[in-house]
Short mmCIF file of C-alpha atoms in Angstrom, two decimals:
data_model
loop_
_atom_site.label_atom_id
_atom_site.label_comp_id
_atom_site.label_asym_id
_atom_site.label_seq_id
_atom_site.Cartn_x
_atom_site.Cartn_y
_atom_site.Cartn_z
CA MET A 10 0.00 0.00 0.00
CA PRO A 11 1.24 3.61 -0.54
CA VAL A 12 2.87 4.16 2.84
CA TYR A 13 3.50 7.88 2.72
CA ALA A 14 1.27 9.03 -0.16
CA GLY A 15 0.07 12.58 0.40
CA GLU A 16 1.68 12.91 3.83
CA PHE A 17 5.00 14.37 2.73
CA ASP A 18 6.34 16.31 -0.24
CA THR A 19 8.45 13.99 -2.38
CA VAL A 20 11.67 14.62 -4.26
CA LEU A 21 12.53 11.95 -6.82
CA VAL A 22 16.17 10.94 -7.24
CA VAL A 23 16.77 9.48 -10.71
CA ASP A 24 19.40 6.75 -10.51
CA PHE A 25 22.02 6.75 -13.29
CA GLY A 26 24.28 4.17 -11.67
CA ALA A 27 27.03 3.65 -9.08
CA GLN A 28 26.24 4.62 -5.47
CA TYR A 29 25.42 8.28 -6.04
CA ALA A 30 21.63 8.01 -5.89
CA GLN A 31 21.48 6.52 -2.40
CA LEU A 32 23.79 9.16 -0.97
CA ILE A 33 21.79 11.95 -2.60
CA ALA A 34 18.56 10.48 -1.25
CA ARG A 35 20.05 10.43 2.25
CA ARG A 36 21.13 14.07 1.97
CA VAL A 37 17.63 15.08 0.88
CA ARG A 38 16.18 13.37 3.94
CA GLU A 39 18.73 15.09 6.16
CA ALA A 40 17.09 18.29 4.93
CA ARG A 41 13.80 16.85 6.30
CA VAL A 42 12.31 16.19 2.86
CA TYR A 43 11.16 12.74 1.78
CA SER A 44 13.16 11.29 -1.14
CA LYS A 45 12.43 8.34 -3.40
CA ILE A 46 14.87 6.70 -5.83
CA VAL A 47 13.53 5.88 -9.31
CA PRO A 48 15.28 4.24 -12.32
CA HIS A 49 16.53 6.36 -15.21
CA LYS A 50 13.94 4.74 -17.49
CA VAL A 51 11.19 6.57 -15.60
CA THR A 52 8.75 8.30 -17.95
CA ALA A 53 7.13 11.73 -17.81
CA ALA A 54 3.82 10.00 -17.08
CA ASP A 55 5.43 8.16 -14.15
CA ILE A 56 6.73 11.46 -12.81
CA VAL A 57 3.34 13.16 -13.10
CA ALA A 58 1.75 10.27 -11.20
CA GLU A 59 4.20 10.76 -8.32
CA GLN A 60 3.49 14.53 -8.13
CA PRO A 61 6.98 15.35 -6.83
CA ALA A 62 8.08 18.72 -5.56
CA GLY A 63 11.39 18.28 -7.38
CA ILE A 64 13.65 15.94 -9.32
CA ILE A 65 17.39 15.28 -8.85
CA LEU A 66 19.38 13.53 -11.56
CA SER A 67 22.23 11.56 -9.99
CA GLY A 68 25.78 11.13 -11.17
CA GLY A 69 26.80 8.00 -13.01
CA PRO A 70 29.87 6.07 -14.17
CA LYS A 71 29.40 6.54 -17.93
CA SER A 72 29.98 9.31 -20.48
CA VAL A 73 27.03 10.76 -22.38
CA HIS A 74 29.01 9.90 -25.53
CA VAL A 75 29.14 6.16 -24.81
CA GLU A 76 26.73 4.15 -26.92
CA GLY A 77 23.88 2.92 -24.76
CA SER A 78 24.58 5.34 -21.92
CA PRO A 79 21.38 6.18 -20.01
CA ARG A 80 19.11 9.00 -21.11
CA LEU A 81 16.11 10.74 -19.56
CA ASP A 82 12.65 10.90 -21.13
CA PRO A 83 12.90 14.35 -22.82
CA ALA A 84 9.28 15.16 -21.92
CA ILE A 85 10.35 15.33 -18.25
CA PHE A 86 12.24 18.56 -18.95
CA ASP A 87 8.96 20.20 -20.05
CA LEU A 88 6.90 19.33 -16.96
CA GLY A 89 7.83 22.53 -15.12
CA ILE A 90 9.01 20.57 -12.07
CA PRO A 91 12.34 21.86 -10.63
CA ILE A 92 15.24 19.68 -11.77
CA LEU A 93 18.78 19.51 -10.39
CA GLY A 94 21.37 17.52 -12.33
CA ILE A 95 24.53 16.38 -10.54
CA CYS A 96 27.71 15.52 -12.49
CA TYR A 97 26.45 13.06 -15.15
CA GLY A 98 22.99 14.47 -14.53
CA ALA A 99 24.23 17.98 -15.33
CA GLN A 100 25.97 16.80 -18.49
CA LEU A 101 22.81 14.99 -19.54
CA ILE A 102 20.82 18.22 -19.19
CA ALA A 103 23.29 20.02 -21.46
CA HIS A 104 23.49 17.13 -23.92
CA GLN A 105 19.75 16.54 -24.26
CA LEU A 106 18.71 20.21 -24.35
CA GLY A 107 21.00 21.27 -27.20
CA GLY A 108 24.27 22.12 -25.50
CA GLU A 109 27.60 20.37 -26.01
CA VAL A 110 29.51 18.02 -23.75
CA ALA A 111 33.12 17.91 -24.89
CA ARG A 112 35.61 15.06 -24.57
CA THR A 113 38.48 17.33 -23.56
CA GLY A 114 40.78 14.64 -22.24
CA LYS A 115 41.29 16.71 -19.09
CA GLY A 116 39.18 15.44 -16.24
CA GLU A 117 39.02 16.63 -12.64
CA TYR A 118 39.10 14.30 -9.68
CA GLY A 119 39.09 15.24 -6.04
CA ARG A 120 39.16 18.59 -4.30
CA THR A 121 38.85 21.54 -6.71
CA THR A 122 38.37 25.30 -6.35
CA LEU A 123 35.12 26.71 -7.73
CA GLU A 124 35.12 30.36 -8.79
CA MET A 125 31.95 32.43 -9.10
CA ALA A 126 31.47 34.74 -12.08
CA GLY A 127 28.13 36.16 -10.97
CA SER A 128 25.05 35.52 -8.86
CA SER A 129 23.42 32.11 -8.81
CA SER A 130 19.76 31.22 -8.35
CA LEU A 131 20.79 27.69 -7.38
CA LEU A 132 23.32 28.62 -4.70
CA GLY A 133 21.31 31.44 -3.16
CA PRO A 134 22.03 35.08 -2.38
CA VAL A 135 25.09 34.83 -0.12
CA VAL A 136 27.90 32.81 -1.70
CA PRO A 137 31.69 33.24 -1.33
CA PHE A 138 33.62 34.09 -4.50
CA THR A 139 35.58 30.83 -4.21
CA GLN A 140 34.75 27.57 -2.50
CA GLU A 141 36.06 24.01 -2.38
CA VAL A 142 34.10 21.33 -4.23
CA TRP A 143 34.62 17.65 -5.00
CA MET A 144 34.95 16.75 -8.68
CA SER A 145 34.84 13.38 -10.43
CA HIS A 146 34.44 13.82 -14.18
CA PHE A 147 36.26 13.28 -17.48
CA ASP A 148 34.02 15.11 -19.96
CA SER A 149 33.08 18.78 -19.58
CA ILE A 150 30.14 20.94 -20.62
CA ALA A 151 31.53 23.14 -23.41
CA THR A 152 28.41 24.89 -24.76
CA LEU A 153 25.29 25.82 -22.81
CA PRO A 154 21.80 25.01 -24.06
CA GLU A 155 19.72 27.99 -25.16
CA GLY A 156 18.35 29.98 -22.23
CA PHE A 157 20.96 28.74 -19.73
CA THR A 158 23.70 30.67 -17.96
CA SER A 159 26.80 29.55 -16.08
CA PRO A 160 27.68 31.51 -12.93
CA ALA A 161 30.71 29.39 -11.93
CA SER A 162 33.71 27.53 -13.32
CA THR A 163 36.79 25.57 -12.28
CA ALA A 164 40.20 25.17 -13.92
CA GLU A 165 39.05 22.31 -16.16
CA ALA A 166 35.29 22.87 -16.18
CA PRO A 167 34.24 26.14 -17.85
CA VAL A 168 30.63 25.31 -16.92
CA ALA A 169 30.72 24.11 -13.33
CA ILE A 170 27.13 25.27 -12.78
CA LEU A 171 24.37 25.73 -15.35
CA GLU A 172 20.94 27.12 -14.66
CA SER A 173 17.75 28.29 -16.28
CA PRO A 174 15.43 29.75 -13.62
CA ALA A 175 12.74 30.29 -16.26
CA ARG A 176 12.64 26.54 -16.99
CA ARG A 177 13.42 25.65 -13.34
CA ILE A 178 16.33 23.45 -14.48
CA TYR A 179 19.75 23.53 -12.79
CA GLY A 180 22.94 21.48 -12.85
CA VAL A 181 26.31 21.24 -11.10
CA GLN A 182 29.39 19.47 -12.44
CA TYR A 183 30.62 18.67 -8.93
CA HIS A 184 29.20 16.44 -6.16
CA PRO A 185 27.38 18.47 -3.46
CA GLU A 186 26.21 15.26 -1.75
CA VAL A 187 29.69 14.23 -0.53
CA ALA A 188 31.23 15.47 2.71
CA HIS A 189 34.28 16.74 0.77
CA THR A 190 32.12 19.58 -0.65
CA PRO A 191 31.75 21.76 2.49
CA ARG A 192 28.83 23.86 1.19
CA GLY A 193 27.19 20.99 -0.66
CA GLN A 194 24.38 20.37 1.83
CA ALA A 195 23.54 24.09 1.79
CA LEU A 196 23.11 23.87 -2.00
CA ILE A 197 20.83 20.84 -1.71
CA GLU A 198 18.75 22.50 1.00
CA HIS A 199 18.40 25.73 -1.01
CA PHE A 200 17.23 23.73 -4.03
CA LEU A 201 14.71 21.80 -1.93
CA HIS A 202 13.29 24.58 0.20
CA ALA A 203 13.66 27.71 -1.96
CA LEU A 204 13.38 26.37 -5.51
CA CYS A 205 11.12 23.32 -4.99
CA ASP A 206 9.18 24.79 -2.06
CA ALA A 207 9.30 21.35 -0.43
CA ARG A 208 8.00 21.24 3.14
CA PRO A 209 10.63 20.20 5.72
CA ASN A 210 8.30 17.85 7.59
CA TRP A 211 10.10 14.52 7.17
CA THR A 212 10.85 13.92 10.85
CA MET A 213 11.00 10.76 12.91
CA THR A 214 7.97 11.83 14.94
CA SER A 215 5.89 12.41 11.81
CA ILE A 216 7.05 9.09 10.33
CA ILE A 217 6.01 7.21 13.48
CA GLU A 218 2.61 8.91 13.62
CA THR A 219 1.95 8.23 9.94
CA GLN A 220 3.01 4.59 10.19
CA ILE A 221 0.94 3.94 13.29
CA GLU A 222 -2.14 5.18 11.45
CA ALA A 223 -1.25 3.12 8.36
CA VAL A 224 -0.73 -0.10 10.37
CA ARG A 225 -3.99 0.36 12.26
CA ALA A 226 -5.85 0.90 8.99
CA GLN A 227 -4.23 -2.18 7.44
CA VAL A 228 -4.68 -4.55 10.39
CA GLY A 229 -8.02 -3.60 11.87
CA GLY A 230 -8.73 -5.99 14.73
CA GLU A 231 -6.74 -9.00 13.49
CA ARG A 232 -3.73 -10.63 15.15
CA VAL A 233 -0.21 -9.81 13.94
CA ILE A 234 2.91 -11.99 14.17
CA CYS A 235 6.53 -10.81 14.01
CA GLY A 236 9.71 -12.84 13.77
CA LEU A 237 12.34 -11.20 15.98
CA SER A 238 15.94 -11.79 14.92
CA GLY A 239 17.59 -9.80 17.70
CA GLY A 240 18.76 -7.19 15.19
CA VAL A 241 17.90 -3.50 14.97
CA ASP A 242 15.50 -3.71 12.03
CA SER A 243 13.13 -6.37 13.34
CA ALA A 244 13.27 -4.84 16.83
CA VAL A 245 12.24 -1.37 15.66
CA ALA A 246 9.58 -2.80 13.33
CA ALA A 247 8.12 -4.80 16.21
CA ALA A 248 8.15 -1.82 18.58
CA LEU A 249 6.46 0.41 16.00
CA VAL A 250 3.72 -2.13 15.26
CA HIS A 251 3.23 -2.71 18.98
CA HIS A 252 2.60 1.02 19.42
CA ALA A 253 -0.05 0.70 16.73
CA VAL A 254 -1.92 -2.47 17.72
CA GLY A 255 -0.76 -3.34 21.24
CA ALA A 256 -1.81 -6.80 22.42
CA GLN A 257 -2.75 -7.85 18.87
CA LEU A 258 0.98 -8.40 18.23
CA THR A 259 2.81 -11.61 19.11
CA CYS A 260 6.56 -11.85 18.49
CA VAL A 261 8.40 -15.10 17.86
CA TYR A 262 12.07 -15.25 18.76
CA VAL A 263 13.81 -18.34 17.41
CA ASP A 264 17.03 -18.87 19.39
CA THR A 265 19.25 -20.65 16.87
CA GLY A 266 22.21 -21.09 19.23
CA LEU A 267 24.16 -18.90 16.79
CA MET A 268 23.64 -15.56 18.51
CA ARG A 269 26.27 -13.33 20.09
CA GLU A 270 27.16 -13.39 23.78
CA GLY A 271 24.16 -12.49 25.96
CA GLU A 272 22.02 -11.52 22.97
CA SER A 273 19.13 -13.93 23.50
CA ASP A 274 18.69 -12.92 27.14
CA GLN A 275 18.71 -9.27 26.10
CA VAL A 276 16.03 -9.77 23.44
CA VAL A 277 13.72 -11.54 25.89
CA ASP A 278 14.36 -8.98 28.63
CA THR A 279 13.76 -5.98 26.36
CA PHE A 280 10.60 -7.11 24.61
CA GLN A 281 8.90 -9.34 27.15
CA ARG A 282 9.67 -7.53 30.38
CA HIS A 283 10.32 -3.89 29.43
CA GLN A 284 8.18 -3.43 26.31
CA GLY A 285 5.38 -5.69 27.50
CA ILE A 286 5.15 -7.48 24.13
CA ASP A 287 3.71 -10.99 23.92
CA LEU A 288 6.82 -13.04 23.08
CA LEU A 289 7.28 -16.70 22.21
CA HIS A 290 10.89 -17.74 22.92
CA VAL A 291 11.79 -20.88 20.96
CA ASP A 292 15.04 -22.51 22.15
CA ALA A 293 16.06 -24.45 19.05
CA ALA A 294 19.87 -24.52 19.40
CA ASP A 295 20.17 -28.32 19.54
CA ARG A 296 18.04 -28.76 16.42
CA PHE A 297 20.07 -26.22 14.48
CA PHE A 298 23.36 -27.91 15.38
CA GLN A 299 21.95 -31.28 14.33
CA ARG A 300 20.86 -29.78 11.01
CA LEU A 301 24.32 -28.24 10.41
CA ALA A 302 26.35 -31.35 11.26
CA GLY A 303 28.82 -32.20 8.50
CA ILE A 304 27.95 -29.23 6.26
CA LEU A 305 31.01 -27.33 4.99
CA ASP A 306 29.83 -25.42 1.89
CA PRO A 307 28.82 -21.81 2.73
CA GLU A 308 25.72 -21.75 0.53
CA GLU A 309 24.52 -25.12 1.84
CA LYS A 310 25.09 -23.87 5.37
CA ARG A 311 22.97 -20.76 4.81
CA LYS A 312 20.26 -22.84 3.16
CA ALA A 313 20.22 -25.29 6.07
CA ILE A 314 19.93 -22.49 8.63
CA GLY A 315 17.17 -20.84 6.60
CA GLU A 316 15.18 -24.04 6.19
CA GLN A 317 15.46 -24.90 9.88
CA PHE A 318 14.38 -21.38 10.82
CA ILE A 319 11.29 -21.77 8.65
CA ARG A 320 10.41 -25.09 10.31
CA GLU A 321 10.78 -23.55 13.77
CA PHE A 322 8.76 -20.49 12.82
CA GLU A 323 6.04 -22.64 11.26
CA HIS A 324 5.78 -24.72 14.42
CA ALA A 325 5.52 -21.63 16.63
CA ALA A 326 3.03 -19.93 14.30
CA ALA A 327 0.80 -23.02 14.24
CA GLY A 328 -0.53 -21.97 17.61
CA LEU A 329 -1.46 -18.55 16.25
CA GLN A 330 -3.86 -19.59 13.54
CA ASP A 331 -5.85 -16.38 13.83
CA ALA A 332 -2.83 -14.27 12.77
CA GLY A 333 -3.36 -12.72 9.34
CA PHE A 334 -0.39 -10.36 9.19
CA LEU A 335 3.38 -10.78 9.34
CA VAL A 336 5.78 -7.96 10.29
CA GLN A 337 9.12 -7.78 8.47
CA GLY A 338 11.98 -5.34 9.04
CA THR A 339 12.62 -4.62 5.34
CA LEU A 340 14.65 -1.41 4.78
CA TYR A 341 14.86 0.93 1.79
CA PRO A 342 18.30 -0.34 0.61
CA ASP A 343 16.77 -3.84 0.49
CA VAL A 344 13.96 -2.51 -1.69
CA ILE A 345 16.41 -0.74 -4.01
CA GLU A 346 18.75 -3.72 -4.36
CA SER A 347 16.06 -6.36 -4.78
CA GLY A 348 15.71 -5.53 -8.46
CA THR A 349 18.98 -7.20 -9.48
CA SER A 350 19.94 -10.84 -9.26
CA GLU A 351 23.52 -9.88 -8.43
CA ALA A 352 22.41 -7.86 -5.42
CA ALA A 353 20.25 -10.74 -4.27
CA ARG A 354 23.17 -13.15 -4.52
CA ILE A 355 25.60 -10.89 -2.67
CA LYS A 356 23.13 -10.30 0.15
CA SER A 357 22.06 -13.94 0.52
CA HIS A 358 23.80 -14.30 3.86
CA HIS A 359 21.99 -11.37 5.45
CA ASN A 360 18.58 -12.96 5.62
CA VAL A 361 17.66 -16.22 7.28
CA GLY A 362 15.33 -17.18 4.46
CA GLY A 363 11.92 -16.43 3.00
CA LEU A 364 8.81 -17.92 4.47
CA PRO A 365 7.10 -20.68 2.45
CA ASP A 366 4.39 -19.79 -0.06
CA ASP A 367 1.70 -21.71 1.80
CA MET A 368 2.00 -19.46 4.87
CA GLU A 369 -0.69 -16.98 3.96
CA PHE A 370 0.20 -13.75 5.71
CA GLU A 371 -0.25 -10.21 4.49
CA LEU A 372 3.04 -8.35 4.98
CA ILE A 373 3.48 -5.32 7.19
CA GLU A 374 6.77 -3.56 6.38
CA PRO A 375 6.74 -0.29 8.35
CA LEU A 376 10.42 0.47 7.69
CA ARG A 377 10.62 -0.32 3.97
CA LEU A 378 11.20 3.32 2.99
CA LEU A 379 13.79 4.09 5.66
CA PHE A 380 17.58 4.03 5.67
CA LYS A 381 19.44 2.42 8.58
CA ASP A 382 20.24 5.70 10.33
CA GLU A 383 16.56 6.66 10.17
CA VAL A 384 15.57 3.30 11.66
CA ARG A 385 17.88 3.93 14.62
CA LYS A 386 16.31 7.37 15.16
CA VAL A 387 12.83 5.85 15.06
CA GLY A 388 13.96 3.26 17.62
CA GLU A 389 15.18 5.99 19.94
CA GLU A 390 11.88 7.88 19.57
CA LEU A 391 10.02 4.67 20.47
CA GLY A 392 12.04 4.28 23.67
CA LEU A 393 14.08 1.21 22.78
CA PRO A 394 17.32 0.92 24.80
CA ASP A 395 20.64 1.89 23.22
CA GLU A 396 21.77 -1.73 23.44
CA ILE A 397 19.13 -2.59 20.85
CA VAL A 398 19.03 0.59 18.76
CA TRP A 399 22.80 0.88 18.33
CA ARG A 400 23.45 -2.83 18.00
CA GLN A 401 25.77 -3.46 15.08
CA PRO A 402 24.31 -5.19 12.02
CA PHE A 403 24.26 -8.95 12.38
CA PRO A 404 23.53 -11.49 9.61
CA GLY A 405 20.33 -13.52 9.88
CA PRO A 406 22.17 -16.88 10.06
CA GLY A 407 24.20 -15.46 12.97
CA LEU A 408 27.63 -16.78 13.87
CA GLY A 409 27.06 -19.60 11.39
CA VAL A 410 28.34 -17.39 8.56
CA ARG A 411 31.35 -16.25 10.58
CA ILE A 412 32.59 -19.81 11.03
CA ILE A 413 34.42 -21.15 8.00
CA GLY A 414 33.75 -24.87 7.71
CA GLU A 415 31.57 -26.99 9.97
CA VAL A 416 29.46 -25.28 12.64
CA THR A 417 29.63 -27.13 15.95
CA PRO A 418 28.77 -26.09 19.52
CA GLU A 419 32.49 -26.12 20.39
CA ARG A 420 33.47 -23.86 17.49
CA VAL A 421 30.55 -21.51 18.18
CA ALA A 422 31.70 -21.23 21.81
CA ILE A 423 35.21 -20.24 20.69
CA LEU A 424 33.93 -17.63 18.25
CA ARG A 425 31.31 -16.24 20.62
CA HIS A 426 33.95 -15.66 23.31
CA ALA A 427 36.38 -13.99 20.89
CA ASP A 428 33.63 -11.87 19.37
CA ALA A 429 32.53 -10.68 22.80
CA ILE A 430 36.09 -9.50 23.51
CA VAL A 431 36.23 -7.59 20.22
CA ARG A 432 32.93 -5.82 20.87
CA GLU A 433 33.81 -5.12 24.50
CA GLU A 434 37.15 -3.51 23.60
CA VAL A 435 35.62 -1.43 20.80
CA GLU A 436 33.03 -0.11 23.25
CA ARG A 437 35.72 0.53 25.88
CA ALA A 438 37.65 2.57 23.28
CA GLY A 439 34.55 4.69 22.61
CA LEU A 440 34.40 3.63 18.96
CA GLU A 441 31.16 1.62 18.88
CA ARG A 442 29.24 4.37 17.04
CA GLU A 443 32.07 5.22 14.65
CA ILE A 444 32.45 1.66 13.40
CA TRP A 445 29.72 0.08 11.28
CA GLN A 446 30.67 -3.45 12.30
CA ALA A 447 33.44 -5.02 14.36
CA PHE A 448 33.46 -8.77 14.86
CA ALA A 449 35.50 -11.97 14.93
CA VAL A 450 35.71 -14.75 12.34
CA LEU A 451 36.82 -18.35 12.97
CA PRO A 452 38.52 -19.92 9.92
CA ASP A 453 38.85 -23.63 9.24
CA ILE A 454 42.63 -23.74 9.66
CA ARG A 455 45.08 -24.15 12.50
CA SER A 456 48.59 -22.84 12.92
CA VAL A 457 51.61 -23.56 15.10
CA GLY A 458 52.27 -21.29 18.05
CA VAL A 459 54.24 -21.15 21.29
CA MET A 460 52.55 -20.63 24.65
CA GLY A 461 54.81 -20.92 27.68
CA ASP A 462 57.35 -23.65 26.95
CA GLU A 463 55.05 -25.64 24.71
CA ARG A 464 54.22 -25.58 21.03
CA THR A 465 50.54 -25.26 20.22
CA TYR A 466 48.45 -26.14 17.21
CA ALA A 467 45.30 -24.01 17.42
CA TYR A 468 42.89 -21.76 15.56
CA PRO A 469 43.59 -18.18 14.50
CA ILE A 470 40.89 -15.55 14.99
CA ILE A 471 40.33 -12.99 12.22
CA VAL A 472 39.15 -9.58 13.42
CA ARG A 473 37.06 -7.58 10.95
CA ALA A 474 36.13 -3.91 11.51
CA VAL A 475 34.71 -1.57 8.86
CA THR A 476 33.32 1.93 8.53
CA SER A 477 30.30 2.58 6.34
CA ASP A 478 27.11 4.63 6.02
CA ASP A 479 24.79 1.94 4.73
CA ALA A 480 26.88 -1.20 3.95
CA MET A 481 26.64 -0.59 0.20
CA THR A 482 30.36 0.17 0.35
CA ALA A 483 32.71 -0.13 3.32
CA ASP A 484 36.29 0.69 4.25
CA TRP A 485 38.40 -1.17 6.76
CA ALA A 486 38.60 0.73 10.02
CA ARG A 487 41.96 2.31 10.89
CA LEU A 488 41.92 1.15 14.49
CA PRO A 489 44.56 2.35 16.97
CA TYR A 490 47.50 -0.02 17.37
CA ASP A 491 46.95 -0.30 21.12
CA LEU A 492 43.37 -1.48 20.48
CA LEU A 493 44.60 -4.13 18.05
CA GLU A 494 47.12 -5.19 20.66
CA ARG A 495 44.37 -5.60 23.27
CA PHE A 496 42.34 -7.71 20.84
CA SER A 497 45.31 -10.01 20.35
CA SER A 498 46.39 -10.21 23.97
CA ARG A 499 42.94 -10.86 25.42
CA ILE A 500 41.76 -13.32 22.78
CA ILE A 501 44.92 -15.45 22.93
CA ASN A 502 45.00 -15.42 26.72
CA GLU A 503 41.28 -15.85 27.39
CA VAL A 504 39.91 -17.97 24.54
CA GLU A 505 40.92 -21.61 24.76
CA GLY A 506 41.90 -23.12 21.42
CA VAL A 507 43.22 -19.86 19.86
CA ASN A 508 46.90 -18.96 19.44
CA ARG A 509 46.92 -16.23 16.77
CA VAL A 510 44.96 -13.06 15.86
CA VAL A 511 45.00 -11.34 12.46
CA TYR A 512 43.28 -8.16 11.20
CA ASP A 513 41.39 -8.00 7.89
CA ILE A 514 42.22 -4.83 5.90
CA THR A 515 40.03 -5.52 2.86
CA SER A 516 37.47 -2.90 1.79
CA LYS A 517 34.12 -3.47 0.05
CA PRO A 518 34.50 -3.75 -2.87
CA PRO A 519 36.40 -5.93 -3.68
CA GLY A 520 35.54 -7.94 -0.58
CA THR A 521 32.26 -8.25 1.30
CA ILE A 522 31.80 -7.20 4.92
CA GLU A 523 31.04 -10.73 6.09
CA TRP A 524 33.38 -13.61 5.29
CA GLU A 525 30.80 -16.05 3.96
#
């Protein structure tokens, strides 16, 4: 159902590739305006149906001169809706409206000085003569379309900004959405509020109020079931639905035996005792270990965990035959990525598994249009404890995907202990909110070591820590040396069966955040 239709002004972000569109959409929401990402094949009729306050054309990895490079339906330019093109989007405006994009052979990459030649409707009334911007382009706009002016340039981009206030069309060659452009957010906000007249009413309080009304209208008086994973997304989704329907909600928590240290107790304590939510706690650890016995292949392991989860959920749900709705913690990045088979394959380890077709529930997905940072803010507004709201992302199959090779109770115990040390030391260092994920991995190898006067033959532990905004891309965290030393010292001394600690310095891409 249309979750936010009519409640908030919408700005459409047209996706021309790479990761630009998601970042732009996040920046729009930071300006308290609702954003929605649409594909570049969107038509003028599609746009009219959405009734947006504005349109932003994202950057992209291709040149407008490359055969098959994406184009925009030309009728969109004649709708009278304010348009802002960024990088490739700006070049596309020039190219499609009669200007010229030249293949100069002199690109600009990184920090660049922008010089103003006059006033700018896009930037607003008070703008410094020079400012730093972040460039990433090879081609340049050489000739403006008729009716456009250019109030700014850089050393290699004679048209760094183009604008036609009469047509309400604007473009910038640089990237205002990145943190390396200091005045970039001010540009985006001026476009949204002054040129699009978009209302700044996208707040967590308004989202909660709107969703509560939507859930009540969808559910009526029927019972609702929610599968709690222990993660942030399902926790916030459950809390939001509980605010809407109260005792009509029953949560099912399947304890797979693959959770982090103390996590199961915390889930039960938070939702059953503090939130007052009806909770079924299914202790299924023994059955999961039996199902995983002898399985070494990563994909088979995930499939086994997913199938067992479904069986456990089915069994628990059998006693709730009057439930007609199922809550899922789907987020906006999941919705965006679900359109490609490659994205689905890469993310296969994140989700425990889909429910079978013969389980006839109508889905409730109250978070499906939110980014992760917005979900955390909603969780705080709903009164969930920091331990839940700021919990680091955790894959649906749990520690099972952080153990290379066979998953056994003994190996899970080793990894759980090491992982607890990693998370404890990160928190002690005050870095838990700066790091997207920090965790331990147990590989299926052993190495020789020396402890005391004896040689050992034991497991290494791999420590993985990354920084990210939304897990689409990630960089390995530059942790202090003394923190790495504490990881090593404590894990080797406190975790039986471990004699070596290594640190993973692979970014995403080319690697993934998880190991399996």
